[in-house]
PDB file of C-alpha atoms in Angstrom:
ATOM      1  CA  UNK A   1     117.617-252.366 140.595  1.00  0.00           C
ATOM      2  CA  UNK A   2     118.101-249.945 143.223  1.00  0.00           C
ATOM      3  CA  UNK A   3     117.563-251.510 146.655  1.00  0.00           C
ATOM      4  CA  UNK A   4     117.458-249.420 149.644  1.00  0.00           C
ATOM      5  CA  UNK A   5     117.401-250.691 153.606  1.00  0.00           C
ATOM      6  CA  UNK A   6     115.437-249.865 156.166  1.00  0.00           C
ATOM      7  CA  UNK A   7     116.562-250.180 159.768  1.00  0.00           C
ATOM      8  CA  UNK A   8     113.043-250.985 162.549  1.00  0.00           C
ATOM      9  CA  UNK A   9     114.652-251.805 165.408  1.00  0.00           C
ATOM     10  CA  UNK A  10     113.431-248.529 167.301  1.00  0.00           C
ATOM     11  CA  UNK A  11     110.003-249.823 165.716  1.00  0.00           C
ATOM     12  CA  UNK A  12     109.495-253.761 165.863  1.00  0.00           C
ATOM     13  CA  UNK A  13     112.023-254.215 168.178  1.00  0.00           C
ATOM     14  CA  UNK A  14     109.951-252.422 170.481  1.00  0.00           C
ATOM     15  CA  UNK A  15     107.215-255.075 170.486  1.00  0.00           C
ATOM     16  CA  UNK A  16     110.012-257.081 173.244  1.00  0.00           C
ATOM     17  CA  UNK A  17     109.838-253.824 176.516  1.00  0.00           C
ATOM     18  CA  UNK A  18     106.888-251.798 175.142  1.00  0.00           C
ATOM     19  CA  UNK A  19     108.722-249.548 173.514  1.00  0.00           C
ATOM     20  CA  UNK A  20     110.893-248.418 176.532  1.00  0.00           C
ATOM     21  CA  UNK A  21     113.872-248.144 175.214  1.00  0.00           C
ATOM     22  CA  UNK A  22     114.983-244.816 177.376  1.00  0.00           C
ATOM     23  CA  UNK A  23     116.163-241.394 175.720  1.00  0.00           C
ATOM     24  CA  UNK A  24     119.961-242.038 175.729  1.00  0.00           C
ATOM     25  CA  UNK A  25     119.815-245.744 173.401  1.00  0.00           C
ATOM     26  CA  UNK A  26     116.983-243.903 171.069  1.00  0.00           C
ATOM     27  CA  UNK A  27     119.621-241.516 170.355  1.00  0.00           C
ATOM     28  CA  UNK A  28     122.328-243.757 170.219  1.00  0.00           C
ATOM     29  CA  UNK A  29     121.016-245.753 167.897  1.00  0.00           C
ATOM     30  CA  UNK A  30     119.250-243.105 165.489  1.00  0.00           C
ATOM     31  CA  UNK A  31     122.949-241.946 165.676  1.00  0.00           C
ATOM     32  CA  UNK A  32     124.661-244.917 164.937  1.00  0.00           C
ATOM     33  CA  UNK A  33     122.270-246.183 162.409  1.00  0.00           C
ATOM     34  CA  UNK A  34     122.981-242.749 160.498  1.00  0.00           C
ATOM     35  CA  UNK A  35     126.633-243.442 160.183  1.00  0.00           C
ATOM     36  CA  UNK A  36     126.121-246.888 159.282  1.00  0.00           C
ATOM     37  CA  UNK A  37     124.502-245.187 155.965  1.00  0.00           C
ATOM     38  CA  UNK A  38     120.994-246.980 156.568  1.00  0.00           C
ATOM     39  CA  UNK A  39     119.055-245.327 154.304  1.00  0.00           C
ATOM     40  CA  UNK A  40     115.757-245.211 156.047  1.00  0.00           C
ATOM     41  CA  UNK A  41     115.366-245.331 160.086  1.00  0.00           C
ATOM     42  CA  UNK A  42     111.954-246.001 161.434  1.00  0.00           C
ATOM     43  CA  UNK A  43     112.122-244.510 165.084  1.00  0.00           C
ATOM     44  CA  UNK A  44     108.683-245.302 166.017  1.00  0.00           C
ATOM     45  CA  UNK A  45     105.273-246.203 165.968  1.00  0.00           C
ATOM     46  CA  UNK A  46     102.809-242.170 165.263  1.00  0.00           C
ATOM     47  CA  UNK A  47     100.331-242.303 168.343  1.00  0.00           C
ATOM     48  CA  UNK A  48      97.671-239.990 169.418  1.00  0.00           C
ATOM     49  CA  UNK A  49      99.183-240.041 172.977  1.00  0.00           C
ATOM     50  CA  UNK A  50     101.057-238.316 175.378  1.00  0.00           C
ATOM     51  CA  UNK A  51     105.248-237.944 174.255  1.00  0.00           C
ATOM     52  CA  UNK A  52     107.502-239.892 176.025  1.00  0.00           C
ATOM     53  CA  UNK A  53     110.831-239.214 175.697  1.00  0.00           C
ATOM     54  CA  UNK A  54     112.017-242.723 176.777  1.00  0.00           C
ATOM     55  CA  UNK A  55     109.686-244.803 174.948  1.00  0.00           C
ATOM     56  CA  UNK A  56     109.247-244.789 170.571  1.00  0.00           C
ATOM     57  CA  UNK A  57     105.990-243.546 170.346  1.00  0.00           C
ATOM     58  CA  UNK A  58     105.798-240.212 168.468  1.00  0.00           C
ATOM     59  CA  UNK A  59     102.786-237.794 168.954  1.00  0.00           C
ATOM     60  CA  UNK A  60     103.812-236.111 165.694  1.00  0.00           C
ATOM     61  CA  UNK A  61     105.869-236.355 163.168  1.00  0.00           C
ATOM     62  CA  UNK A  62     107.743-232.190 163.799  1.00  0.00           C
ATOM     63  CA  UNK A  63     109.216-234.118 166.973  1.00  0.00           C
ATOM     64  CA  UNK A  64     111.426-236.323 164.523  1.00  0.00           C
ATOM     65  CA  UNK A  65     114.884-235.140 163.624  1.00  0.00           C
ATOM     66  CA  UNK A  66     114.675-233.470 159.779  1.00  0.00           C
ATOM     67  CA  UNK A  67     118.703-234.034 159.269  1.00  0.00           C
ATOM     68  CA  UNK A  68     117.663-237.950 159.059  1.00  0.00           C
ATOM     69  CA  UNK A  69     115.748-240.003 156.790  1.00  0.00           C
ATOM     70  CA  UNK A  70     113.209-241.054 159.079  1.00  0.00           C
ATOM     71  CA  UNK A  71     110.038-243.198 158.861  1.00  0.00           C
ATOM     72  CA  UNK A  72     106.446-243.658 160.884  1.00  0.00           C
ATOM     73  CA  UNK A  73     104.899-246.617 161.716  1.00  0.00           C
ATOM     74  CA  UNK A  74     101.077-246.207 161.523  1.00  0.00           C
ATOM     75  CA  UNK A  75      98.213-248.953 162.576  1.00  0.00           C
ATOM     76  CA  UNK A  76      95.297-247.342 160.936  1.00  0.00           C
ATOM     77  CA  UNK A  77      93.264-246.370 163.271  1.00  0.00           C
ATOM     78  CA  UNK A  78      95.548-244.892 166.184  1.00  0.00           C
ATOM     79  CA  UNK A  79      96.495-241.410 164.340  1.00  0.00           C
ATOM     80  CA  UNK A  80      93.698-239.138 163.208  1.00  0.00           C
ATOM     81  CA  UNK A  81      94.167-237.389 159.680  1.00  0.00           C
ATOM     82  CA  UNK A  82      93.555-233.752 161.093  1.00  0.00           C
ATOM     83  CA  UNK A  83      96.648-234.163 163.139  1.00  0.00           C
ATOM     84  CA  UNK A  84      98.525-234.891 160.365  1.00  0.00           C
ATOM     85  CA  UNK A  85      97.022-231.968 158.503  1.00  0.00           C
ATOM     86  CA  UNK A  86      99.329-229.581 161.075  1.00  0.00           C
ATOM     87  CA  UNK A  87     102.509-230.971 160.254  1.00  0.00           C
ATOM     88  CA  UNK A  88     105.164-229.664 158.258  1.00  0.00           C
ATOM     89  CA  UNK A  89     108.243-231.918 158.986  1.00  0.00           C
ATOM     90  CA  UNK A  90     107.033-233.625 155.087  1.00  0.00           C
ATOM     91  CA  UNK A  91     110.365-235.727 154.815  1.00  0.00           C
ATOM     92  CA  UNK A  92     109.053-237.943 157.035  1.00  0.00           C
ATOM     93  CA  UNK A  93     107.636-241.889 155.603  1.00  0.00           C
ATOM     94  CA  UNK A  94     104.849-242.505 156.920  1.00  0.00           C
ATOM     95  CA  UNK A  95     103.806-246.728 156.795  1.00  0.00           C
ATOM     96  CA  UNK A  96     100.609-247.629 157.217  1.00  0.00           C
ATOM     97  CA  UNK A  97      99.947-251.073 158.644  1.00  0.00           C
ATOM     98  CA  UNK A  98      96.272-252.245 157.743  1.00  0.00           C
ATOM     99  CA  UNK A  99      94.590-255.987 158.369  1.00  0.00           C
ATOM    100  CA  UNK A 100      92.631-257.538 155.173  1.00  0.00           C
ATOM    101  CA  UNK A 101      89.292-255.925 156.880  1.00  0.00           C
ATOM    102  CA  UNK A 102      90.379-252.665 157.142  1.00  0.00           C
ATOM    103  CA  UNK A 103      91.728-252.346 153.218  1.00  0.00           C
ATOM    104  CA  UNK A 104      89.131-250.114 152.259  1.00  0.00           C
ATOM    105  CA  UNK A 105      89.549-247.325 154.945  1.00  0.00           C
ATOM    106  CA  UNK A 106      92.972-247.218 155.484  1.00  0.00           C
ATOM    107  CA  UNK A 107      93.637-247.027 151.731  1.00  0.00           C
ATOM    108  CA  UNK A 108      90.919-244.106 152.326  1.00  0.00           C
ATOM    109  CA  UNK A 109      93.494-242.822 154.814  1.00  0.00           C
ATOM    110  CA  UNK A 110      96.596-243.354 152.758  1.00  0.00           C
ATOM    111  CA  UNK A 111      95.134-241.603 149.843  1.00  0.00           C
ATOM    112  CA  UNK A 112      94.026-238.898 151.924  1.00  0.00           C
ATOM    113  CA  UNK A 113      97.995-238.747 153.104  1.00  0.00           C
ATOM    114  CA  UNK A 114      99.398-238.580 149.384  1.00  0.00           C
ATOM    115  CA  UNK A 115      96.668-235.243 148.908  1.00  0.00           C
ATOM    116  CA  UNK A 116      99.095-233.754 151.418  1.00  0.00           C
ATOM    117  CA  UNK A 117     101.844-234.570 150.481  1.00  0.00           C
ATOM    118  CA  UNK A 118     103.340-237.481 152.699  1.00  0.00           C
ATOM    119  CA  UNK A 119     105.435-240.216 151.401  1.00  0.00           C
ATOM    120  CA  UNK A 120     103.719-242.872 152.451  1.00  0.00           C
ATOM    121  CA  UNK A 121     104.072-246.957 152.084  1.00  0.00           C
ATOM    122  CA  UNK A 122     100.981-249.145 152.417  1.00  0.00           C
ATOM    123  CA  UNK A 123     101.661-251.965 154.460  1.00  0.00           C
ATOM    124  CA  UNK A 124      99.083-254.655 154.183  1.00  0.00           C
ATOM    125  CA  UNK A 125      99.496-256.933 157.051  1.00  0.00           C
ATOM    126  CA  UNK A 126      99.440-261.183 156.202  1.00  0.00           C
ATOM    127  CA  UNK A 127      99.994-259.970 152.810  1.00  0.00           C
ATOM    128  CA  UNK A 128     100.360-263.377 151.392  1.00  0.00           C
ATOM    129  CA  UNK A 129      97.276-264.356 152.787  1.00  0.00           C
ATOM    130  CA  UNK A 130      95.456-262.448 149.788  1.00  0.00           C
ATOM    131  CA  UNK A 131      94.258-263.933 146.935  1.00  0.00           C
ATOM    132  CA  UNK A 132      94.729-263.644 143.825  1.00  0.00           C
ATOM    133  CA  UNK A 133      91.524-261.388 143.655  1.00  0.00           C
ATOM    134  CA  UNK A 134      92.039-259.845 146.699  1.00  0.00           C
ATOM    135  CA  UNK A 135      95.398-259.235 145.266  1.00  0.00           C
ATOM    136  CA  UNK A 136      94.865-257.556 141.741  1.00  0.00           C
ATOM    137  CA  UNK A 137      92.121-255.286 143.059  1.00  0.00           C
ATOM    138  CA  UNK A 138      94.551-254.153 146.160  1.00  0.00           C
ATOM    139  CA  UNK A 139      97.229-253.336 143.492  1.00  0.00           C
ATOM    140  CA  UNK A 140      94.587-251.188 141.519  1.00  0.00           C
ATOM    141  CA  UNK A 141      93.667-249.379 144.074  1.00  0.00           C
ATOM    142  CA  UNK A 142      97.329-248.572 144.982  1.00  0.00           C
ATOM    143  CA  UNK A 143      98.636-247.900 141.533  1.00  0.00           C
ATOM    144  CA  UNK A 144      95.832-244.995 141.510  1.00  0.00           C
ATOM    145  CA  UNK A 145      96.842-243.717 144.770  1.00  0.00           C
ATOM    146  CA  UNK A 146     100.346-243.654 144.604  1.00  0.00           C
ATOM    147  CA  UNK A 147     102.228-243.927 147.301  1.00  0.00           C
ATOM    148  CA  UNK A 148     105.733-243.688 147.205  1.00  0.00           C
ATOM    149  CA  UNK A 149     105.619-247.892 147.966  1.00  0.00           C
ATOM    150  CA  UNK A 150     103.885-251.064 149.073  1.00  0.00           C
ATOM    151  CA  UNK A 151     105.372-253.177 151.694  1.00  0.00           C
ATOM    152  CA  UNK A 152     104.661-256.885 151.235  1.00  0.00           C
ATOM    153  CA  UNK A 153     104.443-258.086 154.950  1.00  0.00           C
ATOM    154  CA  UNK A 154     105.082-261.765 155.912  1.00  0.00           C
ATOM    155  CA  UNK A 155     103.147-261.544 159.160  1.00  0.00           C
ATOM    156  CA  UNK A 156     102.885-264.748 159.792  1.00  0.00           C
ATOM    157  CA  UNK A 157     106.415-265.958 159.388  1.00  0.00           C
ATOM    158  CA  UNK A 158     105.344-268.591 156.861  1.00  0.00           C
ATOM    159  CA  UNK A 159     106.118-268.116 153.610  1.00  0.00           C
ATOM    160  CA  UNK A 160     108.857-270.037 151.807  1.00  0.00           C
ATOM    161  CA  UNK A 161     111.542-268.944 148.678  1.00  0.00           C
ATOM    162  CA  UNK A 162     108.820-270.111 146.137  1.00  0.00           C
ATOM    163  CA  UNK A 163     106.004-267.867 148.153  1.00  0.00           C
ATOM    164  CA  UNK A 164     108.706-265.149 147.536  1.00  0.00           C
ATOM    165  CA  UNK A 165     109.028-265.398 143.613  1.00  0.00           C
ATOM    166  CA  UNK A 166     105.806-266.000 143.318  1.00  0.00           C
ATOM    167  CA  UNK A 167     103.800-262.989 144.955  1.00  0.00           C
ATOM    168  CA  UNK A 168     106.542-260.654 144.242  1.00  0.00           C
ATOM    169  CA  UNK A 169     106.608-261.820 140.627  1.00  0.00           C
ATOM    170  CA  UNK A 170     102.585-261.231 140.171  1.00  0.00           C
ATOM    171  CA  UNK A 171     102.879-257.618 142.241  1.00  0.00           C
ATOM    172  CA  UNK A 172     105.488-256.273 140.005  1.00  0.00           C
ATOM    173  CA  UNK A 173     103.859-257.345 136.862  1.00  0.00           C
ATOM    174  CA  UNK A 174     100.899-254.978 138.063  1.00  0.00           C
ATOM    175  CA  UNK A 175     102.214-252.196 140.113  1.00  0.00           C
ATOM    176  CA  UNK A 176     103.353-248.929 138.902  1.00  0.00           C
ATOM    177  CA  UNK A 177     106.882-249.094 138.428  1.00  0.00           C
ATOM    178  CA  UNK A 178     107.549-245.706 139.910  1.00  0.00           C
ATOM    179  CA  UNK A 179     106.315-247.168 143.193  1.00  0.00           C
ATOM    180  CA  UNK A 180     108.927-249.001 145.386  1.00  0.00           C
ATOM    181  CA  UNK A 181     108.259-252.372 146.316  1.00  0.00           C
ATOM    182  CA  UNK A 182     109.181-253.433 150.161  1.00  0.00           C
ATOM    183  CA  UNK A 183     109.829-256.251 151.912  1.00  0.00           C
ATOM    184  CA  UNK A 184     109.127-256.695 155.833  1.00  0.00           C
ATOM    185  CA  UNK A 185     109.974-260.423 156.932  1.00  0.00           C
ATOM    186  CA  UNK A 186     109.282-262.497 159.860  1.00  0.00           C
ATOM    187  CA  UNK A 187     112.137-265.331 161.786  1.00  0.00           C
ATOM    188  CA  UNK A 188     109.427-267.842 162.119  1.00  0.00           C
ATOM    189  CA  UNK A 189     111.078-270.456 160.545  1.00  0.00           C
ATOM    190  CA  UNK A 190     114.669-269.318 160.413  1.00  0.00           C
ATOM    191  CA  UNK A 191     114.069-268.351 156.931  1.00  0.00           C
ATOM    192  CA  UNK A 192     114.065-264.707 157.081  1.00  0.00           C
ATOM    193  CA  UNK A 193     117.747-264.449 155.377  1.00  0.00           C
ATOM    194  CA  UNK A 194     117.256-266.625 152.653  1.00  0.00           C
ATOM    195  CA  UNK A 195     113.754-265.133 151.973  1.00  0.00           C
ATOM    196  CA  UNK A 196     115.648-261.618 151.810  1.00  0.00           C
ATOM    197  CA  UNK A 197     118.337-263.200 149.396  1.00  0.00           C
ATOM    198  CA  UNK A 198     115.518-265.338 146.868  1.00  0.00           C
ATOM    199  CA  UNK A 199     114.325-261.469 146.838  1.00  0.00           C
ATOM    200  CA  UNK A 200     117.501-259.724 145.903  1.00  0.00           C
ATOM    201  CA  UNK A 201     118.084-262.273 143.149  1.00  0.00           C
ATOM    202  CA  UNK A 202     115.079-261.240 140.980  1.00  0.00           C
ATOM    203  CA  UNK A 203     115.458-258.766 137.969  1.00  0.00           C
ATOM    204  CA  UNK A 204     113.231-255.932 138.963  1.00  0.00           C
ATOM    205  CA  UNK A 205     113.154-251.953 137.709  1.00  0.00           C
ATOM    206  CA  UNK A 206     112.350-250.276 140.645  1.00  0.00           C
ATOM    207  CA  UNK A 207     113.088-250.118 143.823  1.00  0.00           C
ATOM    208  CA  UNK A 208     113.669-252.159 146.655  1.00  0.00           C
ATOM    209  CA  UNK A 209     113.356-251.687 150.160  1.00  0.00           C
ATOM    210  CA  UNK A 210     114.217-254.561 153.030  1.00  0.00           C
ATOM    211  CA  UNK A 211     113.025-254.084 156.849  1.00  0.00           C
ATOM    212  CA  UNK A 212     116.143-255.727 159.500  1.00  0.00           C
ATOM    213  CA  UNK A 213     116.430-254.815 162.418  1.00  0.00           C
ATOM    214  CA  UNK A 214     119.718-254.936 164.541  1.00  0.00           C
ATOM    215  CA  UNK A 215     120.088-258.381 165.705  1.00  0.00           C
ATOM    216  CA  UNK A 216     116.640-259.421 164.453  1.00  0.00           C
ATOM    217  CA  UNK A 217     115.310-257.579 167.202  1.00  0.00           C
ATOM    218  CA  UNK A 218     111.325-257.802 167.816  1.00  0.00           C
ATOM    219  CA  UNK A 219     108.265-259.953 168.293  1.00  0.00           C
ATOM    220  CA  UNK A 220     108.413-263.740 168.606  1.00  0.00           C
ATOM    221  CA  UNK A 221     111.344-265.158 166.229  1.00  0.00           C
ATOM    222  CA  UNK A 222     111.848-261.332 164.993  1.00  0.00           C
ATOM    223  CA  UNK A 223     112.792-260.121 162.307  1.00  0.00           C
ATOM    224  CA  UNK A 224     115.820-260.108 159.328  1.00  0.00           C
ATOM    225  CA  UNK A 225     118.528-259.066 161.521  1.00  0.00           C
ATOM    226  CA  UNK A 226     120.696-255.736 160.319  1.00  0.00           C
ATOM    227  CA  UNK A 227     124.311-256.859 160.649  1.00  0.00           C
ATOM    228  CA  UNK A 228     123.168-259.965 157.975  1.00  0.00           C
ATOM    229  CA  UNK A 229     122.066-258.764 155.481  1.00  0.00           C
ATOM    230  CA  UNK A 230     124.315-255.200 155.264  1.00  0.00           C
ATOM    231  CA  UNK A 231     127.048-256.645 154.299  1.00  0.00           C
ATOM    232  CA  UNK A 232     125.948-258.683 151.856  1.00  0.00           C
ATOM    233  CA  UNK A 233     124.098-255.994 150.139  1.00  0.00           C
ATOM    234  CA  UNK A 234     127.533-254.595 150.207  1.00  0.00           C
ATOM    235  CA  UNK A 235     128.963-257.263 148.033  1.00  0.00           C
ATOM    236  CA  UNK A 236     126.128-258.065 145.915  1.00  0.00           C
ATOM    237  CA  UNK A 237     124.276-254.797 145.816  1.00  0.00           C
ATOM    238  CA  UNK A 238     126.051-251.632 145.540  1.00  0.00           C
ATOM    239  CA  UNK A 239     125.868-251.479 149.326  1.00  0.00           C
ATOM    240  CA  UNK A 240     127.316-248.269 150.518  1.00  0.00           C
ATOM    241  CA  UNK A 241     127.198-249.682 154.697  1.00  0.00           C
ATOM    242  CA  UNK A 242     129.699-249.749 157.397  1.00  0.00           C
ATOM    243  CA  UNK A 243     128.919-252.534 159.870  1.00  0.00           C
ATOM    244  CA  UNK A 244     131.207-251.124 162.894  1.00  0.00           C
ATOM    245  CA  UNK A 245     128.223-248.334 163.966  1.00  0.00           C
ATOM    246  CA  UNK A 246     125.804-251.528 164.193  1.00  0.00           C
ATOM    247  CA  UNK A 247     128.044-253.580 166.018  1.00  0.00           C
ATOM    248  CA  UNK A 248     128.200-250.386 168.782  1.00  0.00           C
ATOM    249  CA  UNK A 249     124.125-250.974 168.616  1.00  0.00           C
ATOM    250  CA  UNK A 250     124.536-254.336 169.267  1.00  0.00           C
ATOM    251  CA  UNK A 251     127.099-254.123 171.889  1.00  0.00           C
ATOM    252  CA  UNK A 252     125.418-251.051 174.138  1.00  0.00           C
ATOM    253  CA  UNK A 253     122.258-251.111 173.864  1.00  0.00           C
ATOM    254  CA  UNK A 254     120.509-254.868 172.191  1.00  0.00           C
ATOM    255  CA  UNK A 255     123.119-257.352 174.153  1.00  0.00           C
ATOM    256  CA  UNK A 256     121.172-255.620 177.668  1.00  0.00           C
ATOM    257  CA  UNK A 257     117.805-256.275 176.266  1.00  0.00           C
ATOM    258  CA  UNK A 258     118.388-259.186 174.850  1.00  0.00           C
ATOM    259  CA  UNK A 259     119.705-260.698 178.594  1.00  0.00           C
ATOM    260  CA  UNK A 260     116.665-259.709 180.046  1.00  0.00           C
ATOM    261  CA  UNK A 261     113.867-259.889 177.446  1.00  0.00           C
ATOM    262  CA  UNK A 262     115.447-262.348 175.021  1.00  0.00           C
ATOM    263  CA  UNK A 263     113.417-262.977 171.632  1.00  0.00           C
ATOM    264  CA  UNK A 264     114.376-264.917 168.797  1.00  0.00           C
ATOM    265  CA  UNK A 265     113.535-268.584 167.052  1.00  0.00           C
ATOM    266  CA  UNK A 266     111.861-271.155 169.027  1.00  0.00           C
ATOM    267  CA  UNK A 267     109.247-274.091 168.413  1.00  0.00           C
ATOM    268  CA  UNK A 268     106.418-272.533 169.488  1.00  0.00           C
ATOM    269  CA  UNK A 269     106.813-269.491 167.126  1.00  0.00           C
ATOM    270  CA  UNK A 270     107.584-272.204 164.954  1.00  0.00           C
ATOM    271  CA  UNK A 271     104.229-274.276 165.146  1.00  0.00           C
ATOM    272  CA  UNK A 272     102.279-271.013 164.759  1.00  0.00           C
ATOM    273  CA  UNK A 273     103.918-270.278 161.608  1.00  0.00           C
ATOM    274  CA  UNK A 274     103.153-274.036 159.816  1.00  0.00           C
ATOM    275  CA  UNK A 275      99.437-273.646 160.861  1.00  0.00           C
ATOM    276  CA  UNK A 276      98.985-269.679 159.479  1.00  0.00           C
ATOM    277  CA  UNK A 277      98.493-268.029 162.859  1.00  0.00           C
ATOM    278  CA  UNK A 278      98.820-264.981 164.262  1.00  0.00           C
ATOM    279  CA  UNK A 279     102.713-265.675 166.653  1.00  0.00           C
ATOM    280  CA  UNK A 280     100.526-263.692 168.823  1.00  0.00           C
ATOM    281  CA  UNK A 281      99.393-266.805 169.882  1.00  0.00           C
ATOM    282  CA  UNK A 282     102.331-267.977 170.158  1.00  0.00           C
ATOM    283  CA  UNK A 283     103.229-266.011 172.329  1.00  0.00           C
ATOM    284  CA  UNK A 284     100.013-266.168 174.444  1.00  0.00           C
ATOM    285  CA  UNK A 285     100.219-269.961 175.078  1.00  0.00           C
ATOM    286  CA  UNK A 286     103.972-269.949 175.794  1.00  0.00           C
ATOM    287  CA  UNK A 287     102.656-267.275 178.473  1.00  0.00           C
ATOM    288  CA  UNK A 288     100.781-270.204 180.045  1.00  0.00           C
ATOM    289  CA  UNK A 289     103.570-272.396 180.213  1.00  0.00           C
ATOM    290  CA  UNK A 290     101.863-274.794 177.225  1.00  0.00           C
ATOM    291  CA  UNK A 291     103.900-277.340 176.361  1.00  0.00           C
ATOM    292  CA  UNK A 292     105.281-277.420 172.622  1.00  0.00           C
ATOM    293  CA  UNK A 293     103.112-280.631 171.865  1.00  0.00           C
ATOM    294  CA  UNK A 294     100.002-279.201 173.026  1.00  0.00           C
ATOM    295  CA  UNK A 295     100.327-275.778 171.445  1.00  0.00           C
ATOM    296  CA  UNK A 296     100.615-277.867 168.404  1.00  0.00           C
ATOM    297  CA  UNK A 297      97.126-279.793 168.814  1.00  0.00           C
ATOM    298  CA  UNK A 298      95.645-276.458 169.546  1.00  0.00           C
ATOM    299  CA  UNK A 299      96.643-274.296 167.285  1.00  0.00           C
ATOM    300  CA  UNK A 300      95.988-276.793 164.799  1.00  0.00           C
ATOM    301  CA  UNK A 301      92.131-276.940 165.644  1.00  0.00           C
ATOM    302  CA  UNK A 302      91.518-273.176 165.871  1.00  0.00           C
ATOM    303  CA  UNK A 303      89.645-272.334 161.768  1.00  0.00           C
ATOM    304  CA  UNK A 304      91.472-271.379 158.984  1.00  0.00           C
ATOM    305  CA  UNK A 305      89.632-268.392 158.356  1.00  0.00           C
ATOM    306  CA  UNK A 306      90.438-267.154 162.576  1.00  0.00           C
ATOM    307  CA  UNK A 307      94.473-267.752 162.687  1.00  0.00           C
ATOM    308  CA  UNK A 308      95.311-264.719 160.727  1.00  0.00           C
ATOM    309  CA  UNK A 309      94.233-262.069 163.629  1.00  0.00           C
ATOM    310  CA  UNK A 310      94.457-263.167 167.267  1.00  0.00           C
ATOM    311  CA  UNK A 311      91.945-263.910 169.127  1.00  0.00           C
ATOM    312  CA  UNK A 312      92.228-264.766 172.594  1.00  0.00           C
ATOM    313  CA  UNK A 313      89.092-265.824 173.786  1.00  0.00           C
ATOM    314  CA  UNK A 314      88.789-267.876 170.820  1.00  0.00           C
ATOM    315  CA  UNK A 315      91.478-269.285 171.525  1.00  0.00           C
ATOM    316  CA  UNK A 316      90.872-270.053 175.397  1.00  0.00           C
ATOM    317  CA  UNK A 317      87.976-272.209 174.047  1.00  0.00           C
ATOM    318  CA  UNK A 318      90.386-275.242 172.977  1.00  0.00           C
ATOM    319  CA  UNK A 319      92.585-274.462 175.987  1.00  0.00           C
ATOM    320  CA  UNK A 320      91.926-277.176 177.922  1.00  0.00           C
TER     321      UNK A 320
END
């Protein structure tokens, strides 16, 4: 099993500060991640927008350095395929995130990207909410398209070790072996590290790509910490990484942000994960200074089929 590390601090961590890292910090993070030997560096979101050098939204893959193994995330519907036809920097990997309700259109988009010569990862949000029939259908279509990878996304942060084993065993049996298998975990239940270790102890005959962020920087409870998984991979998966540049990022870029806008474990995000609710439900209720007890009551009353996608109007109907 070949294991690769994908750091997405500049992308997923951007939720904390509206992606305004500043030009100096962006360049420093890119440089130090490269020095650390990180396999893939996710630089931010691909957006149909005006370019701002202080923000990790990118109007074109051509704006990224071609001497690094970079990726960009695009939320399905945010970037027209016509603009990608004009791009030249095909070294950039593109990860397409999509909701279950968007699957048909998103897979067509991914297929078009693959046909244009892009390396693409399919990132179905809340992958563990797919039932067996839905997941089998998704895998059949992925096999037909043949992107370079499929990422299992624990959007709700509510997967346990048994859940990790079950879904990855199911997928590995049916996914073509030349398609990489990724894992993007959220730390709502403080299980990102242990869930990732569970995955890494499984025996796959394929490339496995692990997502992480420096200091777990990310929305809500955050993500798997790069500085935690990096030495583990060095000791247990023939890793080649240097932790010192990661600590430099932590000292110079991340800690100053954390002091002003902290993230990480909190009871509301735990409650949201327990009830299978999108973390934005917890974020919004926290902004209203709703008590933990009341958050538990409110989230338990949201209909099960409405929990995985944040709906502010629906939520307010349950707030007394």
